[in-house]
Structures are given as structure tokens and as C-alpha cells.
Amino acid sequence: VSSLTFQEHGESSSRKGPHRQSAGEDSDEKQAAALMVKHSSDIYNISGSVEDEEIDPLSNDYVGIIANYFSVGLMIGGSTSLLYPVLIVQGGATSSLMTASYAVVMAFWSYKIFFGFLSDCFPILGYKRKPYIVIGWFFCASVLIVLAKEGNDVDPSHMVMMFATANAGYVMADVAADGFMVWVAHREPIEKRGKMQTLVYSMNKLGQIAINILILLGFSGPLMNCAGYEPDPRVPCTDSPQVIKRVEKHLLEASPTEWCYEMCHASTFDWDLSIPEFALSICFVIAASIPLYLRLKEDKVKAEPRGQFLHAFWKQLQRRAAWQVILYGMISHITFGVMNA
């Protein structure tokens, strides 16, 4: 009897066990399915579909995204790092003018939200990203060519405005590439999540490092570092008081009339990279990358309804996780950016 009872109890347990397990599996499956639901009220859906395949960012169809961030690094580093040798070292400007010039050059970064709205709501020929990337870099390269035509004696204030105008183009391209980058990142498996962001911003920093090395080597000659230096002996030395007071005393004492033809101690090399050569070197990289942008693989889409887009954007801003981060970014830029000019 006891063995029969044990057998019946075992059969009863075995019958109940699968039901419990099945119920647990159903619950887990429902939770997993709920996590994959795309909320239409969100502007940016951060969960990729199970049908989405992983994308290789280094493939021919998407390597243009990587090239874009490298060029962005060149422009960020080139347009800001060149201000110090041109304004402070060569021109003898004040640090307050240097700070103001930096703000002017970077002004269009404050309009990223506008460029994002433009690319999302006004696709060109059905494409939201690729045309804005190509147009932005064409515009940037065109401005750099105009700057190169100004020659090495370009007015510093005019150079600042030209860099600011060029930055409008590459910021537009950068915003469109950000959307492309997020689209690719959503298709990464969870164990590789973050690889795309790491790759593109590493390329951005690599571009900044490369252009700063070029500035370090190219603008360490006498033309940039020696006040009043004149490479042509047929041109007489300047008699401007502002320039003369910045000339090294030993040069004036050794040669009162021909001091401007001598190298000063501040120069490392006896040659200089001109501003036109600097602008054209960046322009060359941009031009070489244009074919990669044209090869970007993008599906045609319909324009986002502008009213619906703005409404969804406003709902996003009302979320605590959004407005607190925005508020922190605004306050930190105001307080952390305070410096003794």
C-alpha cells in the first residue's frame, strides 16, 4: 500500500510539475515579449527587433559612418586649436578675445536639435541621413577652399568667421551621422552593446589627435612664433609699436634694422605650414571621404509628421530622466566654463 501510495504521489507530482514549469515559461515569455514591444510614443526606440541583423560598421556599406567621425574630429580640433597660435602667439591678442573666438567657432553646436529636426522631418529623395551628410561636408569643404584662397595673410577675425561657417556644415553632417550610428547600435547583440559608440568616438578623438599633431609641427616655425618675422629680405621690417614691443630684445640689439629676418628662440623649426595649406589638408580628407558617404546603405522612408514629432519630443522632455540631464548639462556648461580670461 505504501509503495502504491508513493507511486501515485510521484505520478501526481510529475503531472503537476510540468504545469508549474509551463506556467513559469509562459510568464517569462510574456515578460520577454513585453520588453520587445516598441512604444510608438517614444521618439527614439532603444530596443532593436529580433529580426534585425547585426551590422558590421567596417563593411563597405557603413564604413562611411566611421570616416565621418574622423573628419568631425579633424574639424573640431583644427578649427579650435588653430586659434591659439594665430590669435595669441602671432597676433598678440588678449585671452578674452581668444575665448570669444572659440565660442563663435563652436556656436553651431548649439543648433544640433534643429539639424536633427531637419533630417527627420524633411528627408531628401526619401533619405534622412545620407543626403545631409554629403551636403554638410560639401558645404564645409567649400568654405575651407574659400578660406585657402584668402592666403596666409587672412585677417584673424575673418578666419574665425570662416571656421564658424564651415562648422555649420560639418555639424549638420555630424547630426545625421549620429542618427545613423544609433540605428546601427540598436542592432548590436547585448553582449556587444556599446561597441559602435566606442568605435565612432574613438575615431573622433583620433582625428583630433592627428590634426593637433599637424598644428604642433606645422606652426612651430618663425612665421608664427616670431613677432614681425619677414621671410622676404626685400620687404623692410615693420615699425609698428605693437609688434616691436613683442620682439625679443636680443634681436633688436643685435640688428636694429634687420631683426625681422632672423629666427627667434620661440621658433622650433625654420619652416611653417601656411593657413591655406592647413585648410586644404583638411579639405583633402573630406573630399577623399565623400565616396564613402555616397555608398552608405540607407532605406527610403517617409517624412516624420512634424506636429506628431514635436508632440512626441515635448513628451520626452517632460520625462524626469530627460529634463534633469538637460538641466545638468546647461548648468555645468555655464559654471564649469567660467575661467579667468
PDB file of C-alpha atoms in Angstrom, residues 40-315:
ATOM      1  CA  SER A  40       5.022  54.496 -30.560  1.00  0.00           C
ATOM      2  CA  SER A  41       5.034  57.452 -28.169  1.00  0.00           C
ATOM      3  CA  ASP A  42       8.846  57.374 -27.919  1.00  0.00           C
ATOM      4  CA  ILE A  43      10.865  59.369 -30.428  1.00  0.00           C
ATOM      5  CA  TYR A  44      13.865  57.076 -30.177  1.00  0.00           C
ATOM      6  CA  ASN A  45      13.276  53.375 -29.677  1.00  0.00           C
ATOM      7  CA  ILE A  46      16.312  51.863 -27.983  1.00  0.00           C
ATOM      8  CA  SER A  47      15.344  48.215 -28.464  1.00  0.00           C
ATOM      9  CA  GLY A  48      16.056  46.567 -31.781  1.00  0.00           C
ATOM     10  CA  SER A  49      13.744  43.975 -33.295  1.00  0.00           C
ATOM     11  CA  VAL A  50      14.633  40.301 -33.085  1.00  0.00           C
ATOM     12  CA  GLU A  51      14.557  40.230 -36.895  1.00  0.00           C
ATOM     13  CA  ASP A  52      17.218  42.940 -37.160  1.00  0.00           C
ATOM     14  CA  GLU A  53      20.600  41.565 -38.178  1.00  0.00           C
ATOM     15  CA  GLU A  54      23.847  42.746 -36.658  1.00  0.00           C
ATOM     16  CA  ILE A  55      25.633  45.249 -38.885  1.00  0.00           C
ATOM     17  CA  ASP A  56      29.388  45.368 -39.391  1.00  0.00           C
ATOM     18  CA  PRO A  57      30.343  49.075 -39.129  1.00  0.00           C
ATOM     19  CA  LEU A  58      33.578  48.390 -41.039  1.00  0.00           C
ATOM     20  CA  SER A  59      31.792  46.943 -44.060  1.00  0.00           C
ATOM     21  CA  ASN A  60      31.722  48.840 -47.345  1.00  0.00           C
ATOM     22  CA  ASP A  61      28.106  49.836 -46.753  1.00  0.00           C
ATOM     23  CA  TYR A  62      28.721  51.522 -43.390  1.00  0.00           C
ATOM     24  CA  VAL A  63      32.413  52.449 -43.122  1.00  0.00           C
ATOM     25  CA  GLY A  64      31.398  55.948 -44.178  1.00  0.00           C
ATOM     26  CA  ILE A  65      29.999  56.482 -40.668  1.00  0.00           C
ATOM     27  CA  ILE A  66      33.453  55.852 -39.223  1.00  0.00           C
ATOM     28  CA  ALA A  67      35.066  58.185 -41.763  1.00  0.00           C
ATOM     29  CA  ASN A  68      32.527  60.874 -40.871  1.00  0.00           C
ATOM     30  CA  TYR A  69      33.530  60.899 -37.211  1.00  0.00           C
ATOM     31  CA  PHE A  70      37.213  61.053 -38.102  1.00  0.00           C
ATOM     32  CA  SER A  71      36.556  64.130 -40.250  1.00  0.00           C
ATOM     33  CA  VAL A  72      34.491  65.664 -37.450  1.00  0.00           C
ATOM     34  CA  GLY A  73      37.498  65.221 -35.171  1.00  0.00           C
ATOM     35  CA  LEU A  74      39.696  66.979 -37.716  1.00  0.00           C
ATOM     36  CA  MET A  75      37.338  69.939 -37.904  1.00  0.00           C
ATOM     37  CA  ILE A  76      36.766  70.239 -34.159  1.00  0.00           C
ATOM     38  CA  GLY A  77      40.466  70.060 -33.385  1.00  0.00           C
ATOM     39  CA  GLY A  78      41.571  72.109 -36.374  1.00  0.00           C
ATOM     40  CA  SER A  79      39.122  74.999 -36.053  1.00  0.00           C
ATOM     41  CA  THR A  80      39.657  75.437 -32.301  1.00  0.00           C
ATOM     42  CA  SER A  81      43.308  74.539 -31.751  1.00  0.00           C
ATOM     43  CA  LEU A  82      44.481  76.862 -34.532  1.00  0.00           C
ATOM     44  CA  LEU A  83      43.015  79.856 -32.689  1.00  0.00           C
ATOM     45  CA  TYR A  84      45.765  79.949 -30.074  1.00  0.00           C
ATOM     46  CA  PRO A  85      48.801  80.166 -32.401  1.00  0.00           C
ATOM     47  CA  VAL A  86      47.064  82.610 -34.765  1.00  0.00           C
ATOM     48  CA  LEU A  87      45.397  84.904 -32.227  1.00  0.00           C
ATOM     49  CA  ILE A  88      47.660  84.715 -29.175  1.00  0.00           C
ATOM     50  CA  VAL A  89      51.119  83.747 -30.451  1.00  0.00           C
ATOM     51  CA  GLN A  90      51.151  85.523 -33.811  1.00  0.00           C
ATOM     52  CA  GLY A  91      48.621  88.293 -33.277  1.00  0.00           C
ATOM     53  CA  GLY A  92      49.243  89.059 -29.613  1.00  0.00           C
ATOM     54  CA  ALA A  93      45.506  89.115 -28.872  1.00  0.00           C
ATOM     55  CA  THR A  94      44.107  89.010 -25.353  1.00  0.00           C
ATOM     56  CA  SER A  95      42.836  85.812 -23.787  1.00  0.00           C
ATOM     57  CA  SER A  96      39.313  87.267 -23.628  1.00  0.00           C
ATOM     58  CA  LEU A  97      39.315  87.638 -27.423  1.00  0.00           C
ATOM     59  CA  MET A  98      40.551  84.066 -27.679  1.00  0.00           C
ATOM     60  CA  THR A  99      37.673  82.843 -25.502  1.00  0.00           C
ATOM     61  CA  ALA A 100      35.125  84.823 -27.509  1.00  0.00           C
ATOM     62  CA  SER A 101      36.527  83.491 -30.791  1.00  0.00           C
ATOM     63  CA  TYR A 102      36.275  79.926 -29.505  1.00  0.00           C
ATOM     64  CA  ALA A 103      32.606  80.490 -28.632  1.00  0.00           C
ATOM     65  CA  VAL A 104      31.904  81.887 -32.105  1.00  0.00           C
ATOM     66  CA  VAL A 105      33.587  78.951 -33.844  1.00  0.00           C
ATOM     67  CA  MET A 106      31.594  76.426 -31.790  1.00  0.00           C
ATOM     68  CA  ALA A 107      28.287  78.333 -31.967  1.00  0.00           C
ATOM     69  CA  PHE A 108      26.530  75.945 -34.364  1.00  0.00           C
ATOM     70  CA  TRP A 109      26.880  73.052 -31.922  1.00  0.00           C
ATOM     71  CA  SER A 110      24.008  74.706 -30.056  1.00  0.00           C
ATOM     72  CA  TYR A 111      21.761  74.061 -33.074  1.00  0.00           C
ATOM     73  CA  LYS A 112      22.136  70.288 -33.249  1.00  0.00           C
ATOM     74  CA  ILE A 113      18.483  69.862 -32.308  1.00  0.00           C
ATOM     75  CA  PHE A 114      17.484  71.980 -35.324  1.00  0.00           C
ATOM     76  CA  PHE A 115      19.573  69.869 -37.713  1.00  0.00           C
ATOM     77  CA  GLY A 116      18.093  66.719 -36.164  1.00  0.00           C
ATOM     78  CA  PHE A 117      14.565  68.006 -36.744  1.00  0.00           C
ATOM     79  CA  LEU A 118      15.540  68.913 -40.300  1.00  0.00           C
ATOM     80  CA  SER A 119      16.859  65.453 -41.187  1.00  0.00           C
ATOM     81  CA  ASP A 120      13.985  63.576 -39.522  1.00  0.00           C
ATOM     82  CA  CYS A 121      11.117  65.650 -40.879  1.00  0.00           C
ATOM     83  CA  PHE A 122      12.499  66.700 -44.262  1.00  0.00           C
ATOM     84  CA  PRO A 123      14.140  63.686 -45.935  1.00  0.00           C
ATOM     85  CA  ILE A 124      15.727  64.341 -49.314  1.00  0.00           C
ATOM     86  CA  LEU A 125      14.541  61.931 -52.021  1.00  0.00           C
ATOM     87  CA  GLY A 126      13.339  59.637 -49.241  1.00  0.00           C
ATOM     88  CA  TYR A 127      16.679  59.534 -47.383  1.00  0.00           C
ATOM     89  CA  LYS A 128      17.021  61.031 -43.902  1.00  0.00           C
ATOM     90  CA  ARG A 129      20.754  60.663 -43.264  1.00  0.00           C
ATOM     91  CA  LYS A 130      22.955  60.252 -46.330  1.00  0.00           C
ATOM     92  CA  PRO A 131      21.995  63.457 -48.212  1.00  0.00           C
ATOM     93  CA  TYR A 132      22.542  65.628 -45.135  1.00  0.00           C
ATOM     94  CA  ILE A 133      25.935  64.038 -44.527  1.00  0.00           C
ATOM     95  CA  VAL A 134      27.039  64.648 -48.122  1.00  0.00           C
ATOM     96  CA  ILE A 135      25.621  68.189 -48.317  1.00  0.00           C
ATOM     97  CA  GLY A 136      27.112  69.130 -44.955  1.00  0.00           C
ATOM     98  CA  TRP A 137      30.624  68.028 -45.923  1.00  0.00           C
ATOM     99  CA  PHE A 138      30.383  69.610 -49.382  1.00  0.00           C
ATOM    100  CA  PHE A 139      29.477  72.901 -47.729  1.00  0.00           C
ATOM    101  CA  CYS A 140      32.282  72.575 -45.174  1.00  0.00           C
ATOM    102  CA  ALA A 141      34.868  71.772 -47.860  1.00  0.00           C
ATOM    103  CA  SER A 142      33.701  74.696 -49.998  1.00  0.00           C
ATOM    104  CA  VAL A 143      34.179  77.139 -47.119  1.00  0.00           C
ATOM    105  CA  LEU A 144      37.664  75.763 -46.458  1.00  0.00           C
ATOM    106  CA  ILE A 145      38.573  76.280 -50.118  1.00  0.00           C
ATOM    107  CA  VAL A 146      37.393  79.890 -49.898  1.00  0.00           C
ATOM    108  CA  LEU A 147      39.487  80.321 -46.740  1.00  0.00           C
ATOM    109  CA  ALA A 148      42.534  78.895 -48.525  1.00  0.00           C
ATOM    110  CA  LYS A 149      42.094  81.441 -51.323  1.00  0.00           C
ATOM    111  CA  GLU A 150      42.337  84.237 -48.750  1.00  0.00           C
ATOM    112  CA  GLY A 151      46.048  83.499 -48.432  1.00  0.00           C
ATOM    113  CA  ASN A 152      48.315  83.332 -45.407  1.00  0.00           C
ATOM    114  CA  ASP A 153      47.670  86.979 -44.525  1.00  0.00           C
ATOM    115  CA  VAL A 154      43.978  86.411 -43.845  1.00  0.00           C
ATOM    116  CA  ASP A 155      42.548  88.665 -41.143  1.00  0.00           C
ATOM    117  CA  PRO A 156      42.198  86.651 -37.874  1.00  0.00           C
ATOM    118  CA  SER A 157      38.609  87.793 -37.307  1.00  0.00           C
ATOM    119  CA  HIS A 158      37.717  86.774 -40.855  1.00  0.00           C
ATOM    120  CA  MET A 159      39.343  83.382 -40.297  1.00  0.00           C
ATOM    121  CA  VAL A 160      37.240  82.874 -37.162  1.00  0.00           C
ATOM    122  CA  MET A 161      34.035  83.625 -39.081  1.00  0.00           C
ATOM    123  CA  MET A 162      35.062  81.284 -41.893  1.00  0.00           C
ATOM    124  CA  PHE A 163      35.693  78.452 -39.454  1.00  0.00           C
ATOM    125  CA  ALA A 164      32.340  79.125 -37.779  1.00  0.00           C
ATOM    126  CA  THR A 165      30.600  78.961 -41.165  1.00  0.00           C
ATOM    127  CA  ALA A 166      32.406  75.745 -42.080  1.00  0.00           C
ATOM    128  CA  ASN A 167      31.370  74.240 -38.766  1.00  0.00           C
ATOM    129  CA  ALA A 168      27.713  74.760 -39.677  1.00  0.00           C
ATOM    130  CA  GLY A 169      28.217  72.247 -42.481  1.00  0.00           C
ATOM    131  CA  TYR A 170      30.007  69.580 -40.502  1.00  0.00           C
ATOM    132  CA  VAL A 171      27.603  69.874 -37.551  1.00  0.00           C
ATOM    133  CA  MET A 172      24.749  69.103 -39.941  1.00  0.00           C
ATOM    134  CA  ALA A 173      26.684  66.083 -41.201  1.00  0.00           C
ATOM    135  CA  ASP A 174      27.529  65.029 -37.654  1.00  0.00           C
ATOM    136  CA  VAL A 175      23.886  65.120 -36.527  1.00  0.00           C
ATOM    137  CA  ALA A 176      22.785  62.980 -39.467  1.00  0.00           C
ATOM    138  CA  ALA A 177      25.627  60.542 -38.745  1.00  0.00           C
ATOM    139  CA  ASP A 178      24.549  60.382 -35.090  1.00  0.00           C
ATOM    140  CA  GLY A 179      21.173  59.094 -36.231  1.00  0.00           C
ATOM    141  CA  PHE A 180      22.908  56.548 -38.441  1.00  0.00           C
ATOM    142  CA  MET A 181      25.177  55.500 -35.579  1.00  0.00           C
ATOM    143  CA  VAL A 182      22.251  54.961 -33.191  1.00  0.00           C
ATOM    144  CA  TRP A 183      20.419  52.941 -35.852  1.00  0.00           C
ATOM    145  CA  VAL A 184      23.430  50.635 -36.207  1.00  0.00           C
ATOM    146  CA  ALA A 185      23.962  50.423 -32.438  1.00  0.00           C
ATOM    147  CA  HIS A 186      20.386  49.208 -31.925  1.00  0.00           C
ATOM    148  CA  ARG A 187      21.220  46.148 -33.991  1.00  0.00           C
ATOM    149  CA  GLU A 188      24.135  45.099 -31.828  1.00  0.00           C
ATOM    150  CA  PRO A 189      23.629  41.981 -29.699  1.00  0.00           C
ATOM    151  CA  ILE A 190      23.507  42.645 -25.986  1.00  0.00           C
ATOM    152  CA  GLU A 191      26.967  41.186 -25.395  1.00  0.00           C
ATOM    153  CA  LYS A 192      28.458  43.684 -27.876  1.00  0.00           C
ATOM    154  CA  ARG A 193      26.330  46.658 -26.887  1.00  0.00           C
ATOM    155  CA  GLY A 194      28.341  49.879 -26.928  1.00  0.00           C
ATOM    156  CA  LYS A 195      30.902  48.746 -29.500  1.00  0.00           C
ATOM    157  CA  MET A 196      29.612  51.128 -32.169  1.00  0.00           C
ATOM    158  CA  GLN A 197      29.633  54.169 -29.887  1.00  0.00           C
ATOM    159  CA  THR A 198      33.137  53.324 -28.701  1.00  0.00           C
ATOM    160  CA  LEU A 199      34.371  52.947 -32.269  1.00  0.00           C
ATOM    161  CA  VAL A 200      32.982  56.211 -33.643  1.00  0.00           C
ATOM    162  CA  TYR A 201      34.072  58.392 -30.741  1.00  0.00           C
ATOM    163  CA  SER A 202      37.493  56.774 -30.753  1.00  0.00           C
ATOM    164  CA  MET A 203      37.772  57.821 -34.395  1.00  0.00           C
ATOM    165  CA  ASN A 204      36.616  61.301 -33.420  1.00  0.00           C
ATOM    166  CA  LYS A 205      39.388  61.610 -30.843  1.00  0.00           C
ATOM    167  CA  LEU A 206      41.889  60.100 -33.286  1.00  0.00           C
ATOM    168  CA  GLY A 207      41.025  62.852 -35.757  1.00  0.00           C
ATOM    169  CA  GLN A 208      41.558  65.494 -33.079  1.00  0.00           C
ATOM    170  CA  ILE A 209      44.919  63.977 -32.142  1.00  0.00           C
ATOM    171  CA  ALA A 210      46.030  63.856 -35.791  1.00  0.00           C
ATOM    172  CA  ILE A 211      45.158  67.482 -36.523  1.00  0.00           C
ATOM    173  CA  ASN A 212      46.732  68.721 -33.288  1.00  0.00           C
ATOM    174  CA  ILE A 213      49.969  66.944 -34.176  1.00  0.00           C
ATOM    175  CA  LEU A 214      49.852  68.694 -37.557  1.00  0.00           C
ATOM    176  CA  ILE A 215      49.345  72.057 -35.824  1.00  0.00           C
ATOM    177  CA  LEU A 216      52.143  71.316 -33.361  1.00  0.00           C
ATOM    178  CA  LEU A 217      54.624  70.527 -36.115  1.00  0.00           C
ATOM    179  CA  GLY A 218      53.378  72.897 -38.812  1.00  0.00           C
ATOM    180  CA  PHE A 219      53.029  76.073 -36.772  1.00  0.00           C
ATOM    181  CA  SER A 220      56.227  75.953 -34.745  1.00  0.00           C
ATOM    182  CA  GLY A 221      58.286  77.970 -37.236  1.00  0.00           C
ATOM    183  CA  PRO A 222      59.376  81.628 -37.244  1.00  0.00           C
ATOM    184  CA  LEU A 223      56.444  82.977 -39.239  1.00  0.00           C
ATOM    185  CA  MET A 224      54.011  82.003 -36.484  1.00  0.00           C
ATOM    186  CA  ASN A 225      56.171  82.364 -33.391  1.00  0.00           C
ATOM    187  CA  CYS A 226      58.480  85.305 -34.125  1.00  0.00           C
ATOM    188  CA  ALA A 227      56.687  88.658 -33.949  1.00  0.00           C
ATOM    189  CA  GLY A 228      57.275  90.722 -37.083  1.00  0.00           C
ATOM    190  CA  TYR A 229      59.218  87.968 -38.875  1.00  0.00           C
ATOM    191  CA  GLU A 230      59.609  88.623 -42.577  1.00  0.00           C
ATOM    192  CA  PRO A 231      60.842  85.792 -44.870  1.00  0.00           C
ATOM    193  CA  ASP A 232      61.366  88.148 -47.840  1.00  0.00           C
ATOM    194  CA  PRO A 233      64.532  90.287 -47.379  1.00  0.00           C
ATOM    195  CA  ARG A 234      63.220  92.779 -49.915  1.00  0.00           C
ATOM    196  CA  VAL A 235      60.409  93.784 -47.542  1.00  0.00           C
ATOM    197  CA  PRO A 236      61.534  96.198 -44.804  1.00  0.00           C
ATOM    198  CA  CYS A 237      60.950  95.427 -41.134  1.00  0.00           C
ATOM    199  CA  THR A 238      57.792  96.844 -39.625  1.00  0.00           C
ATOM    200  CA  ASP A 239      57.907  99.845 -37.325  1.00  0.00           C
ATOM    201  CA  SER A 240      54.590  99.102 -35.599  1.00  0.00           C
ATOM    202  CA  PRO A 241      54.914  99.695 -31.824  1.00  0.00           C
ATOM    203  CA  GLN A 242      52.558  96.786 -31.049  1.00  0.00           C
ATOM    204  CA  VAL A 243      54.804  94.394 -32.965  1.00  0.00           C
ATOM    205  CA  ILE A 244      58.143  95.795 -31.833  1.00  0.00           C
ATOM    206  CA  LYS A 245      57.289  95.511 -28.142  1.00  0.00           C
ATOM    207  CA  ARG A 246      56.797  91.756 -28.654  1.00  0.00           C
ATOM    208  CA  VAL A 247      60.138  91.243 -30.429  1.00  0.00           C
ATOM    209  CA  GLU A 248      62.907  89.539 -28.447  1.00  0.00           C
ATOM    210  CA  LYS A 249      65.327  92.149 -27.131  1.00  0.00           C
ATOM    211  CA  HIS A 250      68.484  90.409 -28.284  1.00  0.00           C
ATOM    212  CA  LEU A 251      67.288  90.554 -31.915  1.00  0.00           C
ATOM    213  CA  LEU A 252      66.707  94.313 -31.750  1.00  0.00           C
ATOM    214  CA  GLU A 253      70.051  94.892 -30.054  1.00  0.00           C
ATOM    215  CA  ALA A 254      71.997  92.694 -32.484  1.00  0.00           C
ATOM    216  CA  SER A 255      70.387  94.074 -35.640  1.00  0.00           C
ATOM    217  CA  PRO A 256      68.180  97.165 -35.170  1.00  0.00           C
ATOM    218  CA  THR A 257      67.279  97.399 -38.881  1.00  0.00           C
ATOM    219  CA  GLU A 258      67.278  93.745 -39.979  1.00  0.00           C
ATOM    220  CA  TRP A 259      65.927  91.964 -36.899  1.00  0.00           C
ATOM    221  CA  CYS A 260      62.821  90.745 -38.764  1.00  0.00           C
ATOM    222  CA  TYR A 261      64.851  88.377 -40.966  1.00  0.00           C
ATOM    223  CA  GLU A 262      66.268  86.429 -38.024  1.00  0.00           C
ATOM    224  CA  MET A 263      64.726  83.435 -36.260  1.00  0.00           C
ATOM    225  CA  CYS A 264      63.751  83.954 -32.649  1.00  0.00           C
ATOM    226  CA  HIS A 265      64.227  81.468 -29.814  1.00  0.00           C
ATOM    227  CA  ALA A 266      60.476  80.738 -29.707  1.00  0.00           C
ATOM    228  CA  SER A 267      60.546  79.002 -33.110  1.00  0.00           C
ATOM    229  CA  THR A 268      61.397  75.304 -33.209  1.00  0.00           C
ATOM    230  CA  PHE A 269      61.742  74.853 -36.969  1.00  0.00           C
ATOM    231  CA  ASP A 270      62.868  77.125 -39.788  1.00  0.00           C
ATOM    232  CA  TRP A 271      59.750  76.428 -41.837  1.00  0.00           C
ATOM    233  CA  ASP A 272      55.999  76.995 -41.387  1.00  0.00           C
ATOM    234  CA  LEU A 273      52.782  75.492 -42.611  1.00  0.00           C
ATOM    235  CA  SER A 274      50.608  78.199 -44.127  1.00  0.00           C
ATOM    236  CA  ILE A 275      46.929  78.608 -43.284  1.00  0.00           C
ATOM    237  CA  PRO A 276      45.886  77.783 -46.893  1.00  0.00           C
ATOM    238  CA  GLU A 277      47.929  74.567 -46.737  1.00  0.00           C
ATOM    239  CA  PHE A 278      46.333  73.721 -43.396  1.00  0.00           C
ATOM    240  CA  ALA A 279      42.795  74.316 -44.702  1.00  0.00           C
ATOM    241  CA  LEU A 280      43.434  72.329 -47.888  1.00  0.00           C
ATOM    242  CA  SER A 281      44.863  69.383 -45.927  1.00  0.00           C
ATOM    243  CA  ILE A 282      41.554  69.032 -44.054  1.00  0.00           C
ATOM    244  CA  CYS A 283      39.666  69.608 -47.292  1.00  0.00           C
ATOM    245  CA  PHE A 284      41.609  66.754 -48.917  1.00  0.00           C
ATOM    246  CA  VAL A 285      40.494  64.285 -46.217  1.00  0.00           C
ATOM    247  CA  ILE A 286      36.885  65.451 -46.568  1.00  0.00           C
ATOM    248  CA  ALA A 287      36.977  65.074 -50.359  1.00  0.00           C
ATOM    249  CA  ALA A 288      38.513  61.597 -50.081  1.00  0.00           C
ATOM    250  CA  SER A 289      35.677  60.554 -47.739  1.00  0.00           C
ATOM    251  CA  ILE A 290      32.788  61.767 -49.939  1.00  0.00           C
ATOM    252  CA  PRO A 291      32.620  58.493 -51.950  1.00  0.00           C
ATOM    253  CA  LEU A 292      32.261  56.568 -48.675  1.00  0.00           C
ATOM    254  CA  TYR A 293      29.299  58.751 -47.708  1.00  0.00           C
ATOM    255  CA  LEU A 294      27.672  58.195 -51.085  1.00  0.00           C
ATOM    256  CA  ARG A 295      27.959  54.420 -50.582  1.00  0.00           C
ATOM    257  CA  LEU A 296      26.161  54.415 -47.240  1.00  0.00           C
ATOM    258  CA  LYS A 297      23.305  51.933 -47.294  1.00  0.00           C
ATOM    259  CA  GLU A 298      20.047  53.532 -46.229  1.00  0.00           C
ATOM    260  CA  ASP A 299      16.426  52.566 -46.839  1.00  0.00           C
ATOM    261  CA  LYS A 300      13.980  55.114 -48.126  1.00  0.00           C
ATOM    262  CA  VAL A 301      11.479  56.334 -45.550  1.00  0.00           C
ATOM    263  CA  LYS A 302       8.581  58.748 -45.324  1.00  0.00           C
ATOM    264  CA  ALA A 303       8.955  62.085 -43.600  1.00  0.00           C
ATOM    265  CA  GLU A 304       8.051  62.193 -39.919  1.00  0.00           C
ATOM    266  CA  PRO A 305       4.809  64.143 -39.360  1.00  0.00           C
ATOM    267  CA  ARG A 306       6.109  67.410 -37.972  1.00  0.00           C
ATOM    268  CA  GLY A 307       3.298  68.009 -35.498  1.00  0.00           C
ATOM    269  CA  GLN A 308       3.441  64.444 -34.205  1.00  0.00           C
ATOM    270  CA  PHE A 309       7.229  64.594 -33.982  1.00  0.00           C
ATOM    271  CA  LEU A 310       7.211  67.819 -31.962  1.00  0.00           C
ATOM    272  CA  HIS A 311       4.478  66.466 -29.673  1.00  0.00           C
ATOM    273  CA  ALA A 312       6.465  63.288 -29.016  1.00  0.00           C
ATOM    274  CA  PHE A 313       9.596  65.352 -28.466  1.00  0.00           C
ATOM    275  CA  TRP A 314       7.798  67.505 -25.901  1.00  0.00           C
ATOM    276  CA  LYS A 315       6.620  64.366 -24.077  1.00  0.00           C
TER     277      LYS A 315
END
